[in-house]
CSV table of C-alpha atoms and ligand atoms in Angstrom, one decimal:
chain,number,residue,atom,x,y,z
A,117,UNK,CA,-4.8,-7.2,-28.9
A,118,UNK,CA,-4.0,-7.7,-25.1
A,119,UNK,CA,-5.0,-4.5,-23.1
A,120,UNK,CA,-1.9,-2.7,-22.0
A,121,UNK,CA,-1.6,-2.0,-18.1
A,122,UNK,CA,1.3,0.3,-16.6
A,123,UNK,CA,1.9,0.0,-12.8
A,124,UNK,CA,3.9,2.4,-10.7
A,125,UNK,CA,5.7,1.0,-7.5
A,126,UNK,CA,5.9,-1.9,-9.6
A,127,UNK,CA,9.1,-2.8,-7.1
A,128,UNK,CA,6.8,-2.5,-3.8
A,129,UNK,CA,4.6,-5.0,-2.1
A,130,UNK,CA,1.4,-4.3,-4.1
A,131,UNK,CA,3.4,-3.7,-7.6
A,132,UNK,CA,4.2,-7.2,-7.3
A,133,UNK,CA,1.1,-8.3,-6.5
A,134,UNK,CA,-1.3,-6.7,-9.0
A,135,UNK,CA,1.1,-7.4,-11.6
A,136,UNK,CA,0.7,-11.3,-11.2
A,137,UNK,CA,-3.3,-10.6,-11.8
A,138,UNK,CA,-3.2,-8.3,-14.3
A,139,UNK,CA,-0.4,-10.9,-16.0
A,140,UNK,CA,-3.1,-13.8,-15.1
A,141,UNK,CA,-6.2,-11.2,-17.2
A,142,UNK,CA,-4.2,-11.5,-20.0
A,143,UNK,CA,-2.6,-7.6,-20.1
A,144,UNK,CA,0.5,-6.5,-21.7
A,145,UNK,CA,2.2,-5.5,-18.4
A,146,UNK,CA,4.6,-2.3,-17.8
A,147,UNK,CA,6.2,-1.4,-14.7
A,148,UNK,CA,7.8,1.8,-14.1
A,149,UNK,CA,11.5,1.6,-12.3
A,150,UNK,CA,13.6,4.2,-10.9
A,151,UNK,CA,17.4,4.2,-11.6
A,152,UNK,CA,19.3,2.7,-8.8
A,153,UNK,CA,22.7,1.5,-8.5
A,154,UNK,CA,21.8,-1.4,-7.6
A,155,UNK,CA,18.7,-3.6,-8.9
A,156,UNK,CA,16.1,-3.9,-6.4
A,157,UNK,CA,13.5,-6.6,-8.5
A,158,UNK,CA,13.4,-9.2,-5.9
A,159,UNK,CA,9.4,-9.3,-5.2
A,160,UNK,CA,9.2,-9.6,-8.9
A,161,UNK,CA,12.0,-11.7,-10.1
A,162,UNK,CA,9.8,-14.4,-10.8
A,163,UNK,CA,7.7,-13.2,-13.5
A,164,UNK,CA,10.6,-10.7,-14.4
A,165,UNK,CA,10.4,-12.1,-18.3
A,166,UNK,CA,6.7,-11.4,-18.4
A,167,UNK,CA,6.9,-7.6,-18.0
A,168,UNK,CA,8.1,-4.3,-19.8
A,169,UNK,CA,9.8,-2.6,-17.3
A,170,UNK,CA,10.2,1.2,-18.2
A,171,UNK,CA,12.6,3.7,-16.4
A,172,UNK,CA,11.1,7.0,-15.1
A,173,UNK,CA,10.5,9.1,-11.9
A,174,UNK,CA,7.2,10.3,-9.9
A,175,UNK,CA,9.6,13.0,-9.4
A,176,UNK,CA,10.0,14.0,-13.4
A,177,UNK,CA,7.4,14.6,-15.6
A,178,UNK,CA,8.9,14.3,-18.5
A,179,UNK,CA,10.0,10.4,-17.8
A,180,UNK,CA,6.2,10.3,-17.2
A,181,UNK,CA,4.7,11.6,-20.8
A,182,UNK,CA,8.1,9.2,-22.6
A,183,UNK,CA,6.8,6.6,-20.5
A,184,UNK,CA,2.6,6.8,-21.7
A,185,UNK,CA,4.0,7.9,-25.2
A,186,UNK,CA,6.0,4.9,-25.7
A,187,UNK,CA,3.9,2.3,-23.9
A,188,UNK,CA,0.5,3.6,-24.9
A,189,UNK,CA,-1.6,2.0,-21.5
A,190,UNK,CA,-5.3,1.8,-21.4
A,191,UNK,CA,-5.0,1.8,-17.5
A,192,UNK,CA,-2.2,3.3,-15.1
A,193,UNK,CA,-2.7,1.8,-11.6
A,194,UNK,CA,-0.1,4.9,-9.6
A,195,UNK,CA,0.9,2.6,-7.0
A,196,UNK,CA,4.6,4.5,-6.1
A,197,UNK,CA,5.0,7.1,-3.1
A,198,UNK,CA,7.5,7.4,0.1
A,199,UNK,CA,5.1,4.9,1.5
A,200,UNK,CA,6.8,4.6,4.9
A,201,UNK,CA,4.9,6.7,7.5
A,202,UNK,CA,8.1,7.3,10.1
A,203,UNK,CA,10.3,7.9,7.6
A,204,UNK,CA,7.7,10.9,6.8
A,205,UNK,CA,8.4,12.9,9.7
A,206,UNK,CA,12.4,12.3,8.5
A,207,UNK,CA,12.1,13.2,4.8
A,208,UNK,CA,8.7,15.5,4.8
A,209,UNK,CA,9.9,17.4,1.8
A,210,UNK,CA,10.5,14.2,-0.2
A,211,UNK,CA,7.6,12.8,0.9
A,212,UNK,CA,5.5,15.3,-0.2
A,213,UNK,CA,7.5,15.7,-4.0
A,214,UNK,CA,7.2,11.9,-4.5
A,215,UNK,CA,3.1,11.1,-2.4
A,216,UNK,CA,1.4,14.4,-3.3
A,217,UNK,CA,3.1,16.2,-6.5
A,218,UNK,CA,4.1,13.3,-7.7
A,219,UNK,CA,0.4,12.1,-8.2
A,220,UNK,CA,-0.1,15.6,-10.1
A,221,UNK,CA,2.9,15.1,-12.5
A,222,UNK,CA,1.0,11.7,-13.3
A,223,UNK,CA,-2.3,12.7,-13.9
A,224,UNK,CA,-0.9,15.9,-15.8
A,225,UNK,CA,0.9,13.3,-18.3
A,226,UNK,CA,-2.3,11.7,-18.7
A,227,UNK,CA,-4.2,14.5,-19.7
A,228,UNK,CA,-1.5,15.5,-22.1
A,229,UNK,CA,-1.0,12.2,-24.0
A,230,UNK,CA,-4.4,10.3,-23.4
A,231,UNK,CA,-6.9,11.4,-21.7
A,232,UNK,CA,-8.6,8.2,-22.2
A,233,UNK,CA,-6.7,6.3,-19.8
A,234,UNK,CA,-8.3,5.1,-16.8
A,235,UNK,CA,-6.0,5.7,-13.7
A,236,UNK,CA,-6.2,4.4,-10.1
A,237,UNK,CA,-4.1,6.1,-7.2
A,238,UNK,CA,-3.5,4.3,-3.8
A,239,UNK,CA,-5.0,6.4,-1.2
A,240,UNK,CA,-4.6,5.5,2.3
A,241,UNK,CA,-6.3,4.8,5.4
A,242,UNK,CA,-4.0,6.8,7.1
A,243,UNK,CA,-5.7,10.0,5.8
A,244,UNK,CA,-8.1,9.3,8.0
A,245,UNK,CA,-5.5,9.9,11.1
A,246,UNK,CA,-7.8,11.2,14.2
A,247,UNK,CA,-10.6,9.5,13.2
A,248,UNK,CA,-14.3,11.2,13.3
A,249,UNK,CA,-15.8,8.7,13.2
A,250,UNK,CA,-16.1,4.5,13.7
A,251,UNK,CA,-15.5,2.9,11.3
A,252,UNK,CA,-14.6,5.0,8.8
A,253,UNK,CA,-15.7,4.6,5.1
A,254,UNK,CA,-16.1,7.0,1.9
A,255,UNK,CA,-18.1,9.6,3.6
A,256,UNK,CA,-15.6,9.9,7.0
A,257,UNK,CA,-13.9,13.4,7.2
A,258,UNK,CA,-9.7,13.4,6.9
A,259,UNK,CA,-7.7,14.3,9.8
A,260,UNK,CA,-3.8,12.7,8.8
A,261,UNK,CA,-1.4,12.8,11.5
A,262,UNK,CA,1.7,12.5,9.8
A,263,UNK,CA,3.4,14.6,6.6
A,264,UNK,CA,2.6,11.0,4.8
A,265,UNK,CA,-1.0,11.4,5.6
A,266,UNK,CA,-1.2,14.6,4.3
A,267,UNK,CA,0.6,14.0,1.2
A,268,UNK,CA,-1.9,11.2,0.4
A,269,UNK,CA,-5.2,13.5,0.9
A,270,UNK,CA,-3.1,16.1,-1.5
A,271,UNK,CA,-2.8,13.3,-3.7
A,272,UNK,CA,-6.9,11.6,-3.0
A,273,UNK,CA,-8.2,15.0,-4.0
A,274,UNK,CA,-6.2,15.9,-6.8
A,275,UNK,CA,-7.1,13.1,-8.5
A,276,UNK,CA,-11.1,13.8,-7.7
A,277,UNK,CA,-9.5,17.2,-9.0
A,278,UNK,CA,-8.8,15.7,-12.3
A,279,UNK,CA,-11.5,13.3,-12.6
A,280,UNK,CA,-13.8,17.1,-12.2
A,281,UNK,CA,-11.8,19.1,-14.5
A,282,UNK,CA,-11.2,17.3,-17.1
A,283,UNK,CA,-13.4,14.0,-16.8
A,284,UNK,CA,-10.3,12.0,-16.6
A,285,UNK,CA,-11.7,8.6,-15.4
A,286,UNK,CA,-9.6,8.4,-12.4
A,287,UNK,CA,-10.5,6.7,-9.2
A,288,UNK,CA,-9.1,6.3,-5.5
A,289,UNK,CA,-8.7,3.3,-3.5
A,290,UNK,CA,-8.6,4.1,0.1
A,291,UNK,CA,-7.2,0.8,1.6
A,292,UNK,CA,-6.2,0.0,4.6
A,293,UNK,CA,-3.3,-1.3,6.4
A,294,UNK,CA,-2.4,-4.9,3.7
A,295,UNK,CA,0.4,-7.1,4.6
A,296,UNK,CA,1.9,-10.4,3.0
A,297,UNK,CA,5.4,-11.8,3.5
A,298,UNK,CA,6.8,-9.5,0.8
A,299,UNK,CA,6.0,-6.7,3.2
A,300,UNK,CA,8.7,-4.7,3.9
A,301,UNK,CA,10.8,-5.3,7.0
A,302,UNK,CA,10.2,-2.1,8.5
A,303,UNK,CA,6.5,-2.1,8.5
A,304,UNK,CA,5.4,-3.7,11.8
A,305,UNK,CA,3.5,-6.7,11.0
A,306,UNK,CA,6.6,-7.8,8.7
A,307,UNK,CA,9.5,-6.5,11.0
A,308,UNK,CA,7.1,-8.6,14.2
A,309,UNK,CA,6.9,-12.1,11.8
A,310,UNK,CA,10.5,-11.6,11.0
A,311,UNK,CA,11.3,-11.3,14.5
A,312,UNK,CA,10.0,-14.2,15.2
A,313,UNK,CA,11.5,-15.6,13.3
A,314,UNK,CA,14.9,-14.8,14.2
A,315,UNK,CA,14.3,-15.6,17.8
A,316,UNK,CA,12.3,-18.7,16.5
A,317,UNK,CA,16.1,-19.6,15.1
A,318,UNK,CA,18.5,-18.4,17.9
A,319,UNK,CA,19.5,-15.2,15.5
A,320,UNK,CA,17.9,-13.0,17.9
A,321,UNK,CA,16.5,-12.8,21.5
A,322,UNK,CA,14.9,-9.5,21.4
A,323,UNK,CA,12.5,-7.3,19.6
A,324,UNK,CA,12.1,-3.7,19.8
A,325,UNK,CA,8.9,-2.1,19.2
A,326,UNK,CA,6.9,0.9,19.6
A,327,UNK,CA,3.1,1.9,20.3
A,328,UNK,CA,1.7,-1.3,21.1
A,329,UNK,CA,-1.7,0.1,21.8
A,330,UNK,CA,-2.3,1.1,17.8
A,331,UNK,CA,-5.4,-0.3,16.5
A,332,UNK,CA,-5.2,-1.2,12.8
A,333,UNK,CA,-7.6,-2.8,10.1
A,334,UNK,CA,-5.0,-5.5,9.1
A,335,UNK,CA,-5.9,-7.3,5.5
A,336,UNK,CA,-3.9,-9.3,2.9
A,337,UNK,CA,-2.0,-7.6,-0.5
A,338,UNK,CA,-3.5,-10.0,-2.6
A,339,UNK,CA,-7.0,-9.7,-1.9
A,340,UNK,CA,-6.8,-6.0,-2.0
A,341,UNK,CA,-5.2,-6.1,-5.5
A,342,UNK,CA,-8.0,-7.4,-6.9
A,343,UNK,CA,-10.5,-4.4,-5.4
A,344,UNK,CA,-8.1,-2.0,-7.4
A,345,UNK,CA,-8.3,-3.6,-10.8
A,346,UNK,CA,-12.0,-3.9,-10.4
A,347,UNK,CA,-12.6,-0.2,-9.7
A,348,UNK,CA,-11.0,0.4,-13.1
A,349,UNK,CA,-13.0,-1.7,-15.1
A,350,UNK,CA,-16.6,-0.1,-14.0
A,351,UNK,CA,-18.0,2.4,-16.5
A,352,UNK,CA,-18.1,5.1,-14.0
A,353,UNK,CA,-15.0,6.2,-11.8
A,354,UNK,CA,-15.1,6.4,-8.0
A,355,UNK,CA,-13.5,6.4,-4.7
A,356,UNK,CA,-13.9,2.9,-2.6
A,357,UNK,CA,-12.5,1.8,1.1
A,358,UNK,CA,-11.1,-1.2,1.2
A,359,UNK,CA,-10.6,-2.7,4.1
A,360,UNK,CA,-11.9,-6.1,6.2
A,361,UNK,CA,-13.7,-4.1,8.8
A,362,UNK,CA,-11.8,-5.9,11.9
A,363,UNK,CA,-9.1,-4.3,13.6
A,364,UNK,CA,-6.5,-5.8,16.1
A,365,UNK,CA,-3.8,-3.8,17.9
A,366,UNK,CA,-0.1,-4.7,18.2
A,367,UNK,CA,-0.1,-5.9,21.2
A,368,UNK,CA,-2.6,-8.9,19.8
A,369,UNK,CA,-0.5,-8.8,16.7
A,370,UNK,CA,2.6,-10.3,19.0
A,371,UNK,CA,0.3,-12.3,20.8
A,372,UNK,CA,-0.8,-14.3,17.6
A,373,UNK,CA,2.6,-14.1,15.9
A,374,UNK,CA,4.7,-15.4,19.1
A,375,UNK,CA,2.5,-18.0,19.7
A,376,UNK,CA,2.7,-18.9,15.9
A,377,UNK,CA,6.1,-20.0,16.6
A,378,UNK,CA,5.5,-21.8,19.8
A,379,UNK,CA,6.8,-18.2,21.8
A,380,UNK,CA,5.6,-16.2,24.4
A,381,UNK,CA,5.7,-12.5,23.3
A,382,UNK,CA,6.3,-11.2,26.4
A,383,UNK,CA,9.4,-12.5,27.0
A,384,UNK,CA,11.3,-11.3,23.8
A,385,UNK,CA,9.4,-7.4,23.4
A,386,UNK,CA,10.8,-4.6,24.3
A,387,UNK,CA,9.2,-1.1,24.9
A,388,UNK,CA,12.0,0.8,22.8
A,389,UNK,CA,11.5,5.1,22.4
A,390,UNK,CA,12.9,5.2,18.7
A,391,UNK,CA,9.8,4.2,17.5
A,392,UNK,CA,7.1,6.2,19.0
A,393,UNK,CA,5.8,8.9,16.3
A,394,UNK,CA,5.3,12.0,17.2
A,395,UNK,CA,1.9,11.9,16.1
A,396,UNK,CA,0.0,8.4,16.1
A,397,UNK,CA,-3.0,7.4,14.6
A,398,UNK,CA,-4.5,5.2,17.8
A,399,UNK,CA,-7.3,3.8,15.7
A,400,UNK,CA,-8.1,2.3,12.4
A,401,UNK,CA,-11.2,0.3,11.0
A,402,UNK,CA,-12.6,0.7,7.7
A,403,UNK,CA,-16.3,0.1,6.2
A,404,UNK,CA,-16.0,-1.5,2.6
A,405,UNK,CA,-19.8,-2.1,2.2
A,406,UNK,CA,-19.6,0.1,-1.1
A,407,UNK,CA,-16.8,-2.0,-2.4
A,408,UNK,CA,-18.4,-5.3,-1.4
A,409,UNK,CA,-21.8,-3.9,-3.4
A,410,UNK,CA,-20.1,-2.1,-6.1
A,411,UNK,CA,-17.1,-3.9,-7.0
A,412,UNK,CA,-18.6,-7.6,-5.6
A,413,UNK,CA,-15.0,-7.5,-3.6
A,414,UNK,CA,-14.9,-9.1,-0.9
A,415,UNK,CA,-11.4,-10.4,1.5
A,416,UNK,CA,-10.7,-13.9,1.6
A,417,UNK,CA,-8.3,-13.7,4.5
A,418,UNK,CA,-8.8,-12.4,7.9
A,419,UNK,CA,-6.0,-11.7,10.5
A,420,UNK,CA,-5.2,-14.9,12.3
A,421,UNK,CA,-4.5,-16.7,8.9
A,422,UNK,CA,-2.3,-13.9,7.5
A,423,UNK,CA,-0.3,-13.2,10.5
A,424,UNK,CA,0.4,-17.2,10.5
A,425,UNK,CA,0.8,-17.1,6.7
A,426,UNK,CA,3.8,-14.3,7.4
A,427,UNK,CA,5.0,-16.3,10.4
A,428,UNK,CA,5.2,-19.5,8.1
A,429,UNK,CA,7.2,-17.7,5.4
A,430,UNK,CA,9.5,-16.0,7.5
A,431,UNK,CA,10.9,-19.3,9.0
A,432,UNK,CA,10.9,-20.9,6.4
A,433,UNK,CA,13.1,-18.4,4.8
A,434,UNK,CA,15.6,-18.9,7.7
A,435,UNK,CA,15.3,-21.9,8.1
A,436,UNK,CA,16.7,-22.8,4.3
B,690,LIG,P1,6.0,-0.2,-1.0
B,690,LIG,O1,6.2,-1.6,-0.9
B,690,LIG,O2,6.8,0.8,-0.1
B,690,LIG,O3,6.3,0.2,-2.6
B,690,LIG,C1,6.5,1.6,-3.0
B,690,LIG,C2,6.9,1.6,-4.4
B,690,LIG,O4,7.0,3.0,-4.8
B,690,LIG,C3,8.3,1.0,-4.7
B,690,LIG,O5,8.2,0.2,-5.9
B,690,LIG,C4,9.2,2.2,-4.9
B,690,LIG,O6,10.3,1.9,-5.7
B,690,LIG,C5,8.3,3.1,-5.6
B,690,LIG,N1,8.7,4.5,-5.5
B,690,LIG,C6,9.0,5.3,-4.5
B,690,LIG,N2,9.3,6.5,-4.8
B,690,LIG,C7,9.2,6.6,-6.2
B,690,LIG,C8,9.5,7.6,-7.1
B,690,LIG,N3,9.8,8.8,-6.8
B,690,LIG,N4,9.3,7.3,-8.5
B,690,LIG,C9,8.9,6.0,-8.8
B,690,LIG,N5,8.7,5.0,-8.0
B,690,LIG,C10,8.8,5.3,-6.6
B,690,LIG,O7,4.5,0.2,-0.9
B,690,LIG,P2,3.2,-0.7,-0.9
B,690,LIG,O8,2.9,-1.3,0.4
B,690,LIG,O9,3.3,-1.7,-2.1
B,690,LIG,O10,2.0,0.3,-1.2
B,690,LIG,C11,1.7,0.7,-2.6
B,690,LIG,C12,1.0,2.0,-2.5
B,690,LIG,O11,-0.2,1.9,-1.7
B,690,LIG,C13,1.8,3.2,-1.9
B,690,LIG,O12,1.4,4.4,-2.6
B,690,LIG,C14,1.3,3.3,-0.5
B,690,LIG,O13,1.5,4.6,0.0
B,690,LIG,C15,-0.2,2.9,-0.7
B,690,LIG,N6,-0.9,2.3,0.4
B,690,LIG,C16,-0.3,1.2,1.0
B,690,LIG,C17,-1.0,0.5,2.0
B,690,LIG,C18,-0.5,-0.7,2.7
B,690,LIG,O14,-0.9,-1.0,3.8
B,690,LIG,N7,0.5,-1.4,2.1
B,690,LIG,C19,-2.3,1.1,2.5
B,690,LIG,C20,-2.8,2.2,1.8
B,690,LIG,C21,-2.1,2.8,0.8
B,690,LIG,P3,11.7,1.4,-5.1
B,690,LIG,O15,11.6,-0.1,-5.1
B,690,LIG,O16,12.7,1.8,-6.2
B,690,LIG,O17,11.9,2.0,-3.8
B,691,LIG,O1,3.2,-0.9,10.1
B,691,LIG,P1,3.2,0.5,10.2
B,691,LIG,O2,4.4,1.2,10.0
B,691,LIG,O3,2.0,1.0,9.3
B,691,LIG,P2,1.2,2.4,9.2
B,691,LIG,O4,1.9,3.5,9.9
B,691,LIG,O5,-0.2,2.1,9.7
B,691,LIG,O6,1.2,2.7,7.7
B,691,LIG,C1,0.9,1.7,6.7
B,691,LIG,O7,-0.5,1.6,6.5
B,691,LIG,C2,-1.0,2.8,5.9
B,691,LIG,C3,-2.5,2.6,5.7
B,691,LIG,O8,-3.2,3.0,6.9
B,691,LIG,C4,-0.4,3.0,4.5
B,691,LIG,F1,-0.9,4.1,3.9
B,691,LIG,C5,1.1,3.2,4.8
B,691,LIG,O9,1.8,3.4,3.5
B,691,LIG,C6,1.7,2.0,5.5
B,691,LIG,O10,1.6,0.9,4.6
B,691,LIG,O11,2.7,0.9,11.7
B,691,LIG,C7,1.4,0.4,12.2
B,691,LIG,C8,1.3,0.8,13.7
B,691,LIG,C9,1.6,2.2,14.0
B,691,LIG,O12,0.6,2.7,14.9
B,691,LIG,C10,2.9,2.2,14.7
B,691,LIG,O13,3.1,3.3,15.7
B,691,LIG,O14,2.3,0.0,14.4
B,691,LIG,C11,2.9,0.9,15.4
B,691,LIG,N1,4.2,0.3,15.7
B,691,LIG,C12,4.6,0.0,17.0
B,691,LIG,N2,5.9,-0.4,17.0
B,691,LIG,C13,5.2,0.2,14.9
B,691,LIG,C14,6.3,-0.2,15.7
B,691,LIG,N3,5.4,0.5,13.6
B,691,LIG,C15,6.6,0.2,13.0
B,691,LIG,N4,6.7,0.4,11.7
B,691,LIG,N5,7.7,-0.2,13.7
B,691,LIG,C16,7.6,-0.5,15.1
B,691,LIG,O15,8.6,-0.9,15.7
């Protein structure tokens, strides 16, 4: 019988994407999906046929224990959260219901209908925040700047919690920043390629960003998928950073994705105050020796070829 695999955030960017490899490894695949009015499947429309998708709520537990009782997964990959760190400092309450409790309501369900079920949460880079240290890997002290970053140490260390108390096998991937053209257009590498390529097609003439000084460890989705399904199948669970140990800022992010296009980035930016945070994390750069040891992960694509890759996809898009 095919091993059974249910993925929250199924919906998102990385949902998507570790539901085409778990698909490809031959798992019975469930993704969990909040009611909405309207349908919001479009990153996973194409293998749409090939999943279960199951309703429920990180905010209700009792969606949570229907969902594991009916489905019955070996592995729960917990990929859902307010995962937008501005809108954090908008919504910090919801943030912290849906990124931190919500992580508790999950593991809880887990303990209460199978404690045999091996469970991965998506911890962040950004729990790193005022970094102590360069680069930062699995031994790096938290310091998160933004109620988002707090909300994902709550949620990294309750699920060491549980993995403690009640030898759940239940493991954290800190990754940082991924991208891939089904990024979401707020995020800046996406909302900077899209740009592009609206100015790239006369839609546009302007784009207005914020901090272009921010330093970030920029990787692609679908190589860090991979590092999440492979912490899962080791005997022992752990916590890994994931990350390609390069960081660029977004100033050099323009730069490359301007000149992608034939552009000159100067000429279309604009400094615009509605994005600065109130708290910024200036600096980002991971270590992921354990997970190039451990898990024999390794990232295929460095920043140049994905910021092109995202370039590439967005005009094309407009283009048709
Ligand atoms: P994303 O594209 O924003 O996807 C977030 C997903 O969470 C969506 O499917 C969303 O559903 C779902 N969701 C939000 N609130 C929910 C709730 N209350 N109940 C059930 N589902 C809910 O995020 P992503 O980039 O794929 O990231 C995946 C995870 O990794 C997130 O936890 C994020 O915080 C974390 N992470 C991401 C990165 C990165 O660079 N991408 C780095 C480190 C960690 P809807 O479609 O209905 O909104
Ligand atoms: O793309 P961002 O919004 O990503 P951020 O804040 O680093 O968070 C992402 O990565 C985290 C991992 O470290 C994830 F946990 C989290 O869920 C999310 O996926 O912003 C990147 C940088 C920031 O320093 C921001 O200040 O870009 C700077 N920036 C400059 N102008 C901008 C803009 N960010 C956005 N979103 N929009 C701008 O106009």
């Amino acid at each position: 019988m095919a091993k059974r695999a249910l993925i929250t955030g199924i919906t998102g960017q990385d949902g998507s994407y570790l539901a085409e490899l778990l698909l490809s490894e031959g798992y019975d695949v469930a993704g969990l999906v909040r009611r909405s009015s309207t349908e919001n499947f479009e990153r996973i429309s194409h293998i749409q046929d090939r999943l279960t998708l199951v309703s429920g709520d990180l905010m209700d537990e009792v969606s949570l224990i229907n969902v594991l009782r009916d489905f019955r997964p070996a592995e729960v990959y917990n990929l859902a959260a307010q995962s937008f760190v501005q809108a954090s400092w908008r919504q910090p309450v919801l943030t912290g219901e849906a990124t931190a409790l919500g992580v508790t309501r999950l593991l809880d369900a887990i303990r209460i209908v199978d404690p045999e079920i091996r469970f991965y949460q998506a911890s962040s880079s950004e729990m790193f925040g005022r970094v102590h240290s360069v680069p930062q890997n699995e031994h790096t002290a938290f310091y998160p700047r933004s109620p988002y970053g707090v909300a994902k140490v709550y949620g990294h260390w309750i699920t060491v919690n549980y993995r403690e108390s009640y030898n759940l096998h239940a493991s954290s991937g800190i990754l940082f920043n991924h991208e891939s053209p089904r990024r979401g257009l707020e995020f800046v590498t996406r909302k900077v390629t899209n740009g592009v390529a609206r100015i790239k097609t006369g839609l546009d003439t302007q784009l207005h960003l914020g901090n272009l000084e921010a330093q970030r460890d920029w990787g692609y989705a679908k190589d860090y998928v991979r590092a999440m399904w492979a912490m899962l199948q080791r005997d022992v669970p752990d916590d890994f950073v994931v990350a390609t140990g390069e960081t660029h800022s977004v100033r050099e992010l323009c730069e490359v994705a301007f000149a992608a296009a034939g552009l000159r980035w100067q000429d279309h930016v604009v400094i615009d105050q509605a994005f600065i945070r109130p708290a910024e994390v200036d600096l980002l750069v991971g270590d992921a020796t354990k997970a190039q040891h451990q898990l024999g992960w390794k990232c295929e694509t460095d920043f140049y070829g994905l910021v092109e890759m995202m370039v590439a996809a967005d005009l094309a898009a407009y283009e048709k």
